[in-house]
Coordinates of C-alpha atoms in Angstrom, one line a residue:
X32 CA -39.7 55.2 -138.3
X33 CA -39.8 59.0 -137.5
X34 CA -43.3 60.0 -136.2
X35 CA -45.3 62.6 -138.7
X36 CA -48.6 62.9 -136.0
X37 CA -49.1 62.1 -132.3
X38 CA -52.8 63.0 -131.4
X39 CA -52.5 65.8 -128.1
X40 CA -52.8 64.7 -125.0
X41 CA -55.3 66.1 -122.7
X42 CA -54.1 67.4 -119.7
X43 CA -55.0 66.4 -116.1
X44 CA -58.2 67.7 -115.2
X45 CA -57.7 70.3 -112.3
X46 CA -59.8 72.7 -110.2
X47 CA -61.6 75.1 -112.7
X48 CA -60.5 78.0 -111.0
X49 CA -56.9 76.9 -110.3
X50 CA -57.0 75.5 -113.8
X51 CA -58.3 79.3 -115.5
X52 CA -56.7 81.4 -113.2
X53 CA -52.9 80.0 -114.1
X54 CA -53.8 80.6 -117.8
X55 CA -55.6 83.6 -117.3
X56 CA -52.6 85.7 -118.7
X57 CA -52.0 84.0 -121.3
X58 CA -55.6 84.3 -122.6
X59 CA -55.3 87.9 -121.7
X60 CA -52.6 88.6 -124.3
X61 CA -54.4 86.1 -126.8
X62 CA -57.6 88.8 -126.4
X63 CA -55.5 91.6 -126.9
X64 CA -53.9 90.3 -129.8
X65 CA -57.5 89.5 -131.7
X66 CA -58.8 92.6 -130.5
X67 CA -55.7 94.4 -132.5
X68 CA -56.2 92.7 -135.3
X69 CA -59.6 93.3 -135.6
X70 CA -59.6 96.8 -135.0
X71 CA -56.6 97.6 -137.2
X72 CA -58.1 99.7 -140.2
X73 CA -61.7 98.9 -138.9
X74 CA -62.5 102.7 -139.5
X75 CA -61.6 102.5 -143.3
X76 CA -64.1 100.6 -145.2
X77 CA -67.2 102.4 -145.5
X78 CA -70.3 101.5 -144.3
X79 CA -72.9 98.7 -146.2
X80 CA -76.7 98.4 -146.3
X81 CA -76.6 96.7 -143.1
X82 CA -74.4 98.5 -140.6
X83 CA -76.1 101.7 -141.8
X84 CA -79.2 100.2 -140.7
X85 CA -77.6 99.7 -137.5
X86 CA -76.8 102.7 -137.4
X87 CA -79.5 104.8 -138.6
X88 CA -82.3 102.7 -136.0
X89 CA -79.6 103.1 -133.4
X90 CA -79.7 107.0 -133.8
X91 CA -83.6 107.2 -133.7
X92 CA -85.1 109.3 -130.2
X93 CA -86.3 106.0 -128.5
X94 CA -90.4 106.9 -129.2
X95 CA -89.2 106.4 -132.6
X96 CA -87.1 103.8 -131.8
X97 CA -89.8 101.6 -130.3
X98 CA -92.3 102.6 -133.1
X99 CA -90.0 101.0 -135.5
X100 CA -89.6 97.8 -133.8
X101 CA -93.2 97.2 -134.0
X102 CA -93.0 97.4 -137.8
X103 CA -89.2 95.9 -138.3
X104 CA -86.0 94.6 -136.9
X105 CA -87.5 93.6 -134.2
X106 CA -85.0 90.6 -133.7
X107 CA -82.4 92.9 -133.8
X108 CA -83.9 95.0 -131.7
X109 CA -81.4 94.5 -128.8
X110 CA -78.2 95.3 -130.4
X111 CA -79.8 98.0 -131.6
X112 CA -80.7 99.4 -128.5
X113 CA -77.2 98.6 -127.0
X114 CA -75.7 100.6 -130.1
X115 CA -78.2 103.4 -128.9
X116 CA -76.3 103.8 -125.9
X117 CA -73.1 103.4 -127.4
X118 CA -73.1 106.3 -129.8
X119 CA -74.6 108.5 -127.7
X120 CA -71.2 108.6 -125.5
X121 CA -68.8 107.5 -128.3
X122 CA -70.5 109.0 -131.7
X123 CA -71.7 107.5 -134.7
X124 CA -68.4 107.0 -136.8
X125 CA -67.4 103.7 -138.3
X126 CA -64.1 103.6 -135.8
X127 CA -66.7 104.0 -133.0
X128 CA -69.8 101.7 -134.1
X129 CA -67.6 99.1 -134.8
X130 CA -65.4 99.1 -132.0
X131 CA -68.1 97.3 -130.1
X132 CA -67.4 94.3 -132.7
X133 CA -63.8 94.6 -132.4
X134 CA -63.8 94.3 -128.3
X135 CA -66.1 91.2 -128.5
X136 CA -63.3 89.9 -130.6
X137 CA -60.9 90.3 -128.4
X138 CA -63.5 88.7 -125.6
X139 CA -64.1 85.6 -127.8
X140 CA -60.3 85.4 -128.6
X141 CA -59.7 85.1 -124.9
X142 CA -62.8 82.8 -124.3
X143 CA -61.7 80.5 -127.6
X144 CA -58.6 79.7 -125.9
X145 CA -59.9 79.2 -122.3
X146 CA -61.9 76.7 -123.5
X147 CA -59.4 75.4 -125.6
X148 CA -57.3 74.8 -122.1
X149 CA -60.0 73.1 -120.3
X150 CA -60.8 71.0 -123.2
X151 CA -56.9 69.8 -124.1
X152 CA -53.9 71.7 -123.3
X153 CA -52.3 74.5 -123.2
X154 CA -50.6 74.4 -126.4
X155 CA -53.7 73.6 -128.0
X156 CA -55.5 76.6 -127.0
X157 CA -52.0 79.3 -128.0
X158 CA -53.0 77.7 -131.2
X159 CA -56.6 77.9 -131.1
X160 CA -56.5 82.0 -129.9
X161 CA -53.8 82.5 -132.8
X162 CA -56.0 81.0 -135.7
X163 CA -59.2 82.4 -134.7
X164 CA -58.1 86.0 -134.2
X165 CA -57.0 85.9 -138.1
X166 CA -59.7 83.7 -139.2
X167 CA -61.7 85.9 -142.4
X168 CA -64.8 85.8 -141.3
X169 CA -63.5 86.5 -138.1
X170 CA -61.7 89.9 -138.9
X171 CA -65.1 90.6 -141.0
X172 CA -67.3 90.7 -138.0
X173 CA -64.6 92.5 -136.2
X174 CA -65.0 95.2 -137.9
X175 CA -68.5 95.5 -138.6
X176 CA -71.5 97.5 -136.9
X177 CA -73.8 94.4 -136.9
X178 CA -74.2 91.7 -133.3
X179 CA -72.7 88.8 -134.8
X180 CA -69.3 89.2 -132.8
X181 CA -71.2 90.1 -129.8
X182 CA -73.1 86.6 -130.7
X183 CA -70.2 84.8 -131.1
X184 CA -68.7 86.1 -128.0
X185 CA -71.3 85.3 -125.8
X186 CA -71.7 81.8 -127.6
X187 CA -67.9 80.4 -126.6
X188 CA -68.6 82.0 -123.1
X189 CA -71.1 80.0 -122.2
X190 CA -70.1 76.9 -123.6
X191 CA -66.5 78.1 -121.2
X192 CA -69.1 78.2 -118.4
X193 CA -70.9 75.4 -118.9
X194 CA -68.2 72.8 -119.2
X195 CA -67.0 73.5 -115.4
X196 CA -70.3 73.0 -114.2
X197 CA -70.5 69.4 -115.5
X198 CA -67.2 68.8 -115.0
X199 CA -66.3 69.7 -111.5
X200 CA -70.1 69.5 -110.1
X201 CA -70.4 72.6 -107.7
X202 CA -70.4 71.3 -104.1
X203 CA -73.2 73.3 -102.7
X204 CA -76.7 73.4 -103.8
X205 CA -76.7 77.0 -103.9
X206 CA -74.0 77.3 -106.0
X207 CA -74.9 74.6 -108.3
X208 CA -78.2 76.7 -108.6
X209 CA -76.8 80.0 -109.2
X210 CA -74.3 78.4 -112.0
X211 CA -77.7 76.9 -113.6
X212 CA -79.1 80.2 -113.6
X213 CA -76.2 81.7 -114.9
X214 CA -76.0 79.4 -117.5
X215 CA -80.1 79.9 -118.5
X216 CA -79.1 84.1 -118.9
X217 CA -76.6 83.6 -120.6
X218 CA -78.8 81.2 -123.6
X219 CA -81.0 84.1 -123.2
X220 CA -79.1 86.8 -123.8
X221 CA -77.1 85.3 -126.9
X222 CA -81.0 84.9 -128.4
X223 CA -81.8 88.4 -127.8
X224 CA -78.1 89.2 -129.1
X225 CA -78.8 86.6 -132.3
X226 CA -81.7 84.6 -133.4
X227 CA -79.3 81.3 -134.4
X228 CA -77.4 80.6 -131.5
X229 CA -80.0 78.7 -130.7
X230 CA -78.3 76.3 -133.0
X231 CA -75.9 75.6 -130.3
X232 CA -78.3 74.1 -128.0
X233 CA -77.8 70.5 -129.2
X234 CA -73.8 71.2 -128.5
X235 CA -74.2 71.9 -125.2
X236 CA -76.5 68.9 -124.4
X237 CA -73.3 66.9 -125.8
X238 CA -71.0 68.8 -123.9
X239 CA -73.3 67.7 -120.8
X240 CA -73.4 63.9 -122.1
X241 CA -69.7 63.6 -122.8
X242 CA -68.5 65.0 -119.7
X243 CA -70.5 65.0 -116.6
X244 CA -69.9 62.3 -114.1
X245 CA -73.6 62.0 -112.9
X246 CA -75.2 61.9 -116.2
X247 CA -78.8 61.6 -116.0
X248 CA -79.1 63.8 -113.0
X249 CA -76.6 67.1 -114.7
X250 CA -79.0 66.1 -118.2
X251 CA -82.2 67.1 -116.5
X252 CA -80.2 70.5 -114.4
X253 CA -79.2 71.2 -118.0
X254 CA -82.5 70.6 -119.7
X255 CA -84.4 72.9 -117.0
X256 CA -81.4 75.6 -117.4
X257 CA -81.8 75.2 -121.1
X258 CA -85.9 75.3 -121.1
X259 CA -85.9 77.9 -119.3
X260 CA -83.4 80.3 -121.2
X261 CA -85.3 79.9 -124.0
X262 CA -88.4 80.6 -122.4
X263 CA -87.0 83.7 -121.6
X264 CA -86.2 84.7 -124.9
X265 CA -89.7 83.1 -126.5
X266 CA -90.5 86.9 -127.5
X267 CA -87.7 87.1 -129.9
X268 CA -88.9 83.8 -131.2
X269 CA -92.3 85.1 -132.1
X270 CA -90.8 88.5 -133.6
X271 CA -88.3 86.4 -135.5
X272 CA -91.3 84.4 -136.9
X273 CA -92.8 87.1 -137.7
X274 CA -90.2 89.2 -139.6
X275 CA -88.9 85.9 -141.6
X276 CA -89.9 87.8 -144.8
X277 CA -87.0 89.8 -143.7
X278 CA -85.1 86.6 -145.2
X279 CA -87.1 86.3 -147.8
X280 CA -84.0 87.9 -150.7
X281 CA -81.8 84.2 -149.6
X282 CA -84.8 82.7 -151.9
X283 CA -83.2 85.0 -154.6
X284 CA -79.6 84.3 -154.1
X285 CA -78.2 81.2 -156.1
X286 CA -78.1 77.9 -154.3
X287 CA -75.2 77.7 -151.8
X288 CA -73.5 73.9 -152.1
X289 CA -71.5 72.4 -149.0
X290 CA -68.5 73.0 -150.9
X291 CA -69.3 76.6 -151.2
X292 CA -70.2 76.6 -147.4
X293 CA -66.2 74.9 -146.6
X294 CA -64.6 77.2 -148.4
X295 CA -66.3 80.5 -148.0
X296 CA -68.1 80.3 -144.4
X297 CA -65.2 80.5 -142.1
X298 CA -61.8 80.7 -144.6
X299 CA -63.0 82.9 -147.1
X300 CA -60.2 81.0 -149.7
X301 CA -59.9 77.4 -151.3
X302 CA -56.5 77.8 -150.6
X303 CA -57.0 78.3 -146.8
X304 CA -60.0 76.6 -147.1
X305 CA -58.0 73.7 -148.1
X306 CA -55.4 74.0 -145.7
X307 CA -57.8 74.5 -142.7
X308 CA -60.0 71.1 -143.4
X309 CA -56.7 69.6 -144.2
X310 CA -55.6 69.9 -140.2
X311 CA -58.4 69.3 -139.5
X312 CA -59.0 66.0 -141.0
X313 CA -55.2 65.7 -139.8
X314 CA -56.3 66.4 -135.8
X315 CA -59.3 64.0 -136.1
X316 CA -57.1 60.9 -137.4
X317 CA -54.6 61.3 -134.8
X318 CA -57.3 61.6 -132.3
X319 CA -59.1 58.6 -133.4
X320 CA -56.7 56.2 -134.8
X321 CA -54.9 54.4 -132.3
X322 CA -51.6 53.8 -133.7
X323 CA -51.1 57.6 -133.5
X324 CA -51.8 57.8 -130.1
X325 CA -49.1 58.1 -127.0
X326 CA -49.0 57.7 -123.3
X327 CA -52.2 59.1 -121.6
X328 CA -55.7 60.2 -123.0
X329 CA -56.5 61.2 -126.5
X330 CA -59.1 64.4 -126.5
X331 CA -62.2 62.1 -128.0
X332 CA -65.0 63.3 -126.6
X333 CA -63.3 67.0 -126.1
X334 CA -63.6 67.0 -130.3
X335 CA -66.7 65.1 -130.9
X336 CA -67.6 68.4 -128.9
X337 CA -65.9 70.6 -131.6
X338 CA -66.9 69.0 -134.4
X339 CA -70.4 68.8 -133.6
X340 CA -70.1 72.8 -132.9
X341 CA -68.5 73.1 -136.5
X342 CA -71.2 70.5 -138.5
X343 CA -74.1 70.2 -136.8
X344 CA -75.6 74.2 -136.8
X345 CA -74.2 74.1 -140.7
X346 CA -75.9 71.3 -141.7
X347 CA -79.5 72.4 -140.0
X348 CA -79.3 75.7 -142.1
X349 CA -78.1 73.7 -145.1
X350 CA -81.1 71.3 -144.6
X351 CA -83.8 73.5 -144.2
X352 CA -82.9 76.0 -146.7
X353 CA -83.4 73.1 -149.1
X354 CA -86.5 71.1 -147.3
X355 CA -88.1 73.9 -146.0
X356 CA -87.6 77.3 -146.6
X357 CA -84.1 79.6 -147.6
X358 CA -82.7 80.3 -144.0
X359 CA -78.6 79.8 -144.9
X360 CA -76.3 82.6 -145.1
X361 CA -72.9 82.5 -144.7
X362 CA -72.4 85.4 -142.0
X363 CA -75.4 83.4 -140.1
X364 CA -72.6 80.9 -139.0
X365 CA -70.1 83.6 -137.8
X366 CA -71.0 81.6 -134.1
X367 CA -69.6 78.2 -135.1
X368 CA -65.5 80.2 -135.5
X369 CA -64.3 78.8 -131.9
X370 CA -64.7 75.7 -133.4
X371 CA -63.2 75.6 -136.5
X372 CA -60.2 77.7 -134.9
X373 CA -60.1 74.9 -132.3
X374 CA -60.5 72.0 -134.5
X375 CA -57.6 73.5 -136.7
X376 CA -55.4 73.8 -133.5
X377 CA -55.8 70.3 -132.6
X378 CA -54.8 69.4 -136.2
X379 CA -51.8 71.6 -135.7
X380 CA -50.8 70.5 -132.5
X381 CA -50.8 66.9 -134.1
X382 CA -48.0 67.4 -136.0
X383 CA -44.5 66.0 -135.5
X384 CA -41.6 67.5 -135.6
X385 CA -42.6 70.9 -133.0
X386 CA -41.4 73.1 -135.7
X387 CA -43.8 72.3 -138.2
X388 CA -46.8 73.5 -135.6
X389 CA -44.7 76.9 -136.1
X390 CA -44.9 76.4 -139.5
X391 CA -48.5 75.8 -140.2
X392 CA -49.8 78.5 -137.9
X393 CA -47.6 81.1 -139.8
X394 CA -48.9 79.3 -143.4
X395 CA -52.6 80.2 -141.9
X396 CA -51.4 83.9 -141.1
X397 CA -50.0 84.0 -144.5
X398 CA -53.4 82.3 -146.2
X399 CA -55.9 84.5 -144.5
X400 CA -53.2 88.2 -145.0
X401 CA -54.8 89.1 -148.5
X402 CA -58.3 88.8 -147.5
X403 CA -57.9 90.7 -143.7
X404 CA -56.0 93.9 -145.9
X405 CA -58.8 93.7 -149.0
X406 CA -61.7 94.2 -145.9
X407 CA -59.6 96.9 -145.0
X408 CA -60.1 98.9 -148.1
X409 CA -62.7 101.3 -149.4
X410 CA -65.3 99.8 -151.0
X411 CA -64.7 96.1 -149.3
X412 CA -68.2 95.8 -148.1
X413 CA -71.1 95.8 -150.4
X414 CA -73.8 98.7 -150.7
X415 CA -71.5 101.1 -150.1
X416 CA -72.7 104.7 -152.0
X417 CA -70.3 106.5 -154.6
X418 CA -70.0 110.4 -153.5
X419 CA -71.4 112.5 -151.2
X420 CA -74.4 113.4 -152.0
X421 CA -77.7 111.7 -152.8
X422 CA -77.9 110.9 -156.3
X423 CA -81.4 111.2 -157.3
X424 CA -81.8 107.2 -157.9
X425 CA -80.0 104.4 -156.3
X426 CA -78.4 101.8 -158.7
X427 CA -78.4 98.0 -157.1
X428 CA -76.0 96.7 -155.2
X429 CA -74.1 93.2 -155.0
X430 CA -76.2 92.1 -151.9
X431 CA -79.8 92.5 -152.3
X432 CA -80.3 95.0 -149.8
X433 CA -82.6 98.0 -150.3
X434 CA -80.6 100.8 -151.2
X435 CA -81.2 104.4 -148.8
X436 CA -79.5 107.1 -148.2
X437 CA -79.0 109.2 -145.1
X438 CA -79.2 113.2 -144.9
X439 CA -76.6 113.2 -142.3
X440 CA -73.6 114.3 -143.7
X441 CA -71.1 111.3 -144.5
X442 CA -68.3 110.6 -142.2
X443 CA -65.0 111.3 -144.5
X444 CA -64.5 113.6 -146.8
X445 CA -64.8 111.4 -149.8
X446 CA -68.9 110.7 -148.9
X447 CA -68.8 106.9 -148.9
X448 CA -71.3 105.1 -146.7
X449 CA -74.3 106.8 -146.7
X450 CA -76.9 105.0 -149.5
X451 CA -79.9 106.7 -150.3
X452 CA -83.5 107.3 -148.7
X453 CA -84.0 109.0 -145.3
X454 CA -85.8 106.1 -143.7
X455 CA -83.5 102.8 -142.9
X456 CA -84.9 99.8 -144.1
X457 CA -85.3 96.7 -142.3
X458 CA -81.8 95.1 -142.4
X459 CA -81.1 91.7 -144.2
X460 CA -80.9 89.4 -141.3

């Protein structure tokens, strides 16, 4: 009987170093290539409610800037004060705002494969870089002034940091220290970067379960690391608290169901949508069932890992928005994209004959090629003004996001991207 699906094999574990350093090319070309696609046509689009927040609180003399934060934004206070420093060398234009997105990208790209290849193979995580690089919501934040790339970025990082720490145990005390502290900035600084990657706190605890040799004593390193990164970033905690009536507009958005949340949270299509859980379902039967499985070790744990990354974030948002108070967007699980891309390239890699891998990455490509060139356009994002002037009123937009308009003068010729009112409004979330 020909063979339709043979679960990937993971590969045998090696040195970290030795193990990253021969791929390190490859991922290097991967991060290049998301980076591309990202920034392809990123300046085009003009700019919504949100980015011109960005960039209207970035632009503020920092007095000012401070000042605000004590009324507003403060949770977004860090990107903002990155972006600060980033327009005063490159400018203010939507090539060079956004380019900041784009590079993170590229970063994540790169990191979304590396992990990938310490969690399977090598195969596994071409597939995995491929997917997420094209991946809607993916080219989206790529290409948008706002810190949910950076976010995501620094998210797969440290879960590509973390898992050689439990794997290979670092020999020296020392070292096992200063790869704990790295581990606790780095939960820190994705807080200060974005609010919900807290989220992913419960994946790396299973990350530490599945994989360490020395269980109990690499749980209670992690849980110190882990403590103590979020004690760190307790202050942007207490602002977010604080600002949640910043949130307060999901309340007015119509109820979003899971089926809503497959489709349109990472794929942006039913069609890719369909596709994309359809490999995956494919990657976690050939994983699973043992009749598909060949000589040496099926990736189990490695996709528990995944899948728990995909679900488990989604599902807290979904629940609480329902038992306790809105808190679910769609853009708020940009984070959870190294998963899905690497739960689709398991799926991929699953499939027998070889050529039909080629042919289901190039079928996402394909899937996901009208959406990337409609965010390329115009008016693709929402809130964008008509003109370029200030009207004298501001009509509403799509997302409920307080229209305001800027007296700088717009960017192009055509006056898009500057709403109406000379004072930025807290952003949406």
């Amino acid at each position: 009987m020909t063979t339709v699906l043979a679960s990937p094999l993971v590969e045998p574990t090696r040195p970290a170093l030795t193990s990253s350093r021969g791929f390190a090319p490859a991922a290097v070309l991967l991060g290049l290539f998301g980076l591309l696609v990202s920034v392809a046509g990123s300046w085009v689009p003009s700019y919504w409610g949100d980015e011109a927040a960005s960039v209207m609180s970035a632009e503020r003399p920092l007095p000012s800037f401070f000042r605000m934060l004590g009324n507003i934004d403060a949770v977004h206070g860090s990107y903002y004060l990155f972006l600060h420093g980033w327009i005063d060398v490159f400018g203010a234009s939507e090539l060079a705002t956004r380019l900041p997105s784009a590079l993170a990208i590229g970063l994540a790209t790169a990191g979304t494969a590396l992990l990938a290849r310490m969690l399977v193979n090598t195969r596994v995580a071409v597939i995995a870089g491929l997917v997420f690089a094209v991946l809607p919501r993916v080219t989206y934040m790529g290409a948008e002034a706002r810190s949910t790339a950076i976010a995501t970025m620094l998210a797969v990082w440290t879960v590509v940091l973390l898992v050689p720490i439990v794997r290979a145990r670092p020999t020296t005390p020392l070292l096992r220290l200063a790869l704990w502290a790295a581990y606790a900035l780095m939960v820190t600084l994705s807080a200060y970067m974005f609010l919900y990657t807290a989220l992913l706190i419960p994946v790396h605890a299973l990350v530490v379960a599945l994989f360490s040799r020395r269980r109990r004593g690499a749980l209670l390193a992690w849980a110190g690391a882990a403590v103590a990164g979020l004690l760190l970033a307790s202050p942007v905690f207490y602002w977010g608290v604080g600002e949640r009536e910043q949130i307060s507009f999901l309340a007015r958005r119509p109820a979003v169901s899971v089926l809503d949340a497959a489709v349109h949270q990472w794929f942006g299509t039913p069609a890719l949508a369909g596709l994309a859980w359809g490999l995956i379902a494919i990657g976690v039967v050939a994983t699973f069932v043992p009749r598909f499985r060949t000589r040496g070790r099926a990736p189990r744990a490695e996709l528990l890992v995944v899948l728990a990354w995909v679900l488990v974030p989604s599902a807290v948002l979904l629940a609480g928005t329902q038992l306790i108070t809105p808190m679910y967007s769609l853009r708020y699980l940009s984070i959870c994209a190294p998963a899905a891309a690497l739960a689709v390239a398991v799926g991929v890699a699953a499939l027998r004959p070889r050529w039909t891998q080629v042919i289901a990455v190039l079928l996402v490509g394909a899937l996901a090629t009208p959406g990337y060139l409609a965010q390329r356009t115009d008016f693709a994002k929402d809130g964008a003004a008509i003109g370029g002037t200030c009207p004298t009123s501001c009509a509403p937009k799509p997302d409920p996001v307080t229209p305001w308009c800027s007296t700088k003068a717009p960017s192009r010729p055509s006056g898009h991207g500057w709403p109406c009112t000379s004072t930025p409004p807290a952003s949406s979330g």
